[in-house]
CSV table of C-alpha atoms in Angstrom, one decimal:
chain,number,residue,atom,x,y,z
A,1,MET,CA,89.6,88.9,98.5
A,2,HIS,CA,92.1,89.9,96.2
A,3,ASN,CA,95.8,89.0,96.5
A,4,CYS,CA,98.2,92.2,96.6
A,5,LEU,CA,97.5,95.5,96.2
A,6,VAL,CA,100.5,98.1,95.8
A,7,VAL,CA,100.3,101.5,97.1
A,8,CYS,CA,102.9,103.9,96.6
A,9,TYR,CA,103.9,107.7,96.5
A,10,SER,CA,106.2,109.2,94.4
A,11,ARG,CA,107.7,112.7,93.6
A,12,SER,CA,110.4,112.3,91.4
A,13,GLY,CA,109.6,109.0,89.6
A,14,HIS,CA,111.9,106.4,91.4
A,15,THR,CA,109.3,105.1,94.0
A,16,ALA,CA,106.8,104.8,91.1
A,17,ARG,CA,108.6,102.8,88.7
A,18,ILE,CA,109.6,100.4,91.7
A,19,GLY,CA,106.0,100.4,92.2
A,20,LYS,CA,104.5,99.8,89.0
A,21,GLU,CA,107.4,97.2,88.1
A,22,PHE,CA,106.6,95.0,90.8
A,23,ALA,CA,102.8,95.5,90.2
A,24,ASP,CA,103.6,94.1,86.6
A,25,LEU,CA,106.2,90.9,87.8
A,26,CYS,CA,103.0,89.8,90.6
A,27,GLY,CA,100.2,90.6,88.5
A,28,ALA,CA,99.1,92.9,91.6
A,29,ASP,CA,96.7,95.8,91.7
A,30,LEU,CA,98.4,99.4,91.7
A,31,GLU,CA,97.5,102.5,93.5
A,32,PHE,CA,99.2,105.5,93.7
A,33,ILE,CA,99.0,108.1,96.2
A,34,ASP,CA,98.2,112.0,95.2
A,35,ASP,CA,99.2,115.0,96.5
A,36,VAL,CA,96.2,117.5,97.1
A,37,SER,CA,98.8,120.5,96.7
A,38,SER,CA,101.7,120.7,94.3
A,39,ARG,CA,105.1,119.5,95.4
A,40,SER,CA,107.2,121.3,92.3
A,41,GLY,CA,109.9,123.8,92.8
A,42,PRO,CA,112.0,124.8,95.7
A,43,LEU,CA,109.0,125.5,97.7
A,44,GLY,CA,107.5,122.3,97.2
A,45,TYR,CA,110.8,120.6,97.7
A,46,LEU,CA,111.2,122.5,101.4
A,47,ARG,CA,107.4,121.7,102.2
A,48,SER,CA,108.3,118.4,101.8
A,49,VAL,CA,111.1,118.2,104.1
A,50,TYR,CA,109.3,119.9,106.6
A,51,GLU,CA,106.1,118.0,106.5
A,52,SER,CA,108.5,114.6,106.7
A,53,LEU,CA,110.5,116.0,109.5
A,54,PHE,CA,107.7,117.2,111.9
A,55,HIS,CA,105.2,114.1,111.1
A,56,LYS,CA,102.8,116.0,109.0
A,57,GLU,CA,99.9,114.2,107.4
A,58,PRO,CA,98.9,116.7,104.4
A,59,ARG,CA,95.8,115.9,102.6
A,60,ILE,CA,96.1,113.3,99.7
A,61,ASN,CA,93.7,111.6,96.7
A,62,THR,CA,93.8,107.7,95.9
A,63,SER,CA,91.5,105.7,93.3
A,64,GLY,CA,89.7,104.7,96.3
A,65,LYS,CA,90.9,101.0,96.3
A,66,ASP,CA,90.3,99.2,99.9
A,67,PRO,CA,93.2,97.9,101.2
A,68,GLY,CA,91.0,95.4,103.3
A,69,ASP,CA,90.3,93.5,100.2
A,70,TYR,CA,94.0,92.6,99.7
A,71,ALA,CA,95.5,89.9,101.2
A,72,VAL,CA,98.9,91.6,101.1
A,73,VAL,CA,99.7,95.1,100.9
A,74,VAL,CA,102.9,96.4,99.4
A,75,LEU,CA,103.6,100.2,100.6
A,76,GLY,CA,106.4,102.4,98.5
A,77,THR,CA,107.7,105.6,100.0
A,78,PRO,CA,110.6,107.9,98.8
A,79,VAL,CA,112.8,109.0,102.0
A,80,TRP,CA,112.3,112.2,102.7
A,81,ALA,CA,115.2,113.7,105.4
A,82,GLY,CA,115.4,110.4,107.0
A,83,ASN,CA,111.8,109.9,107.5
A,84,MET,CA,108.7,108.3,104.7
A,85,ALA,CA,106.9,110.9,102.6
A,86,ALA,CA,104.4,112.6,104.4
A,87,PRO,CA,101.8,111.5,102.0
A,88,MET,CA,102.4,108.2,102.7
A,89,ARG,CA,102.0,108.6,106.4
A,90,SER,CA,98.5,110.2,105.8
A,91,TYR,CA,97.8,107.0,103.7
A,92,LEU,CA,99.0,104.8,106.8
A,93,ALA,CA,97.4,106.7,109.2
A,94,ARG,CA,93.6,106.5,107.0
A,95,HIS,CA,93.9,102.7,106.2
A,96,ARG,CA,96.1,101.1,108.6
A,97,MET,CA,93.4,99.4,110.5
A,98,ARG,CA,92.9,97.8,106.7
A,99,PHE,CA,95.4,95.9,106.4
A,100,HIS,CA,95.9,92.5,106.8
A,101,ARG,CA,99.7,91.8,105.8
A,102,ILE,CA,102.0,94.3,104.6
A,103,ALA,CA,105.5,94.3,102.7
A,104,LEU,CA,107.4,97.6,102.6
A,105,PHE,CA,109.8,99.4,100.3
A,106,CYS,CA,111.2,102.8,100.2
A,107,THR,CA,113.5,104.7,97.5
A,108,MET,CA,116.6,107.0,98.6
A,109,GLY,CA,119.4,109.2,97.9
A,110,GLY,CA,121.7,107.3,100.0
A,111,ARG,CA,120.8,107.1,103.7
A,112,GLY,CA,117.8,106.5,105.8
A,113,GLY,CA,116.4,103.5,105.0
A,114,ASP,CA,116.2,101.2,107.7
A,115,ARG,CA,114.8,104.2,109.8
A,116,THR,CA,111.9,104.9,107.3
A,117,LEU,CA,110.8,100.9,107.1
A,118,GLU,CA,110.6,100.8,110.9
A,119,GLU,CA,108.8,104.2,111.0
A,120,MET,CA,106.0,102.5,108.7
A,121,ALA,CA,105.7,99.4,110.4
A,122,ASP,CA,105.5,101.1,113.6
A,123,LEU,CA,102.6,103.5,112.2
A,124,CYS,CA,101.0,100.4,110.5
A,125,GLY,CA,101.2,98.5,114.1
A,126,LYS,CA,102.4,95.2,112.2
A,127,ALA,CA,105.6,93.5,111.3
A,128,PRO,CA,106.2,93.6,107.5
A,129,MET,CA,106.5,90.4,106.2
A,130,ALA,CA,109.1,91.8,103.8
A,131,ARG,CA,111.1,95.0,103.5
A,132,VAL,CA,113.4,96.3,101.1
A,133,ALA,CA,115.4,99.6,100.4
A,134,PHE,CA,116.4,100.7,96.9
A,135,THR,CA,118.6,103.6,96.5
A,136,ASP,CA,118.3,106.0,93.4
A,137,ALA,CA,121.7,104.8,91.9
A,138,GLU,CA,120.6,101.1,92.0
A,139,ILE,CA,117.2,102.8,90.2
A,140,ARG,CA,119.4,104.4,87.9
A,141,HIS,CA,121.9,101.5,87.1
A,142,GLY,CA,119.3,99.1,86.8
A,143,SER,CA,120.8,97.4,89.6
A,144,TYR,CA,118.0,97.2,91.5
A,145,ARG,CA,116.2,94.1,90.5
A,146,SER,CA,117.3,91.4,92.5
A,147,LYS,CA,116.2,93.5,95.5
A,148,LEU,CA,112.8,93.3,93.3
A,149,GLN,CA,112.8,89.7,92.7
A,150,SER,CA,113.4,89.1,96.4
A,151,LEU,CA,110.5,91.6,97.5
A,152,GLN,CA,108.3,89.5,94.7
A,153,SER,CA,109.3,86.3,95.7
A,154,ARG,CA,108.7,87.0,99.6
A,155,ALA,CA,105.2,88.6,98.5
A,156,LEU,CA,104.4,85.6,96.5
A,157,GLU,CA,104.9,83.6,99.8
A,158,LEU,CA,102.5,85.5,101.5
A,159,GLU,CA,99.7,85.2,99.1
A,160,MET,CA,99.7,81.5,99.1
A,161,SER,CA,100.0,81.5,103.2
C-alpha cells in the first residue's frame, strides 16, 4: 500500500496549486479530476453553479489511480455557491468505498468552507483526520503556507499510524 494520494479538482487553478504543493511537500502521488465538458466562459460558470447547488454528479475523467491502494487520501475542491464542486462530488460518489483514511481541503473566495468540508465528509461516510479551508486571498498573497504545513503534519501522522 502506498502512503498518500492527493486528489483535487480545480477550475481556476487555486485548488490545483494547493494540491500540487501539498503533494510535493509530502512526496504524495497526485491526481487531478478532469471535466468531460468545458466549464470555460459565462455558460461554463453558470453550469458550475447550477450543478453545485443541485448536487449534480457530472461525468469526469481521472488518471485511474485506485484510492484503495493508499493509506491516506487527501481530497481538495473549490467552493462553488457554498458547496463542493460538482466534479469532486462525482469522484467521491465513485470512490468513497475505497478510502481508508481521508484529509480534506477546500479553496474559496470568502465563505462556505466549513459547510463544504462537512459535505465532503458526509459523502465520504468518514470523519476526516484533518480539514483546512484556504481563501483565494491567502493563496494570492502566499499566507496559506502555515495552514498547508499544518495539513502536512497531520497527514504524516496519519501515514505513520
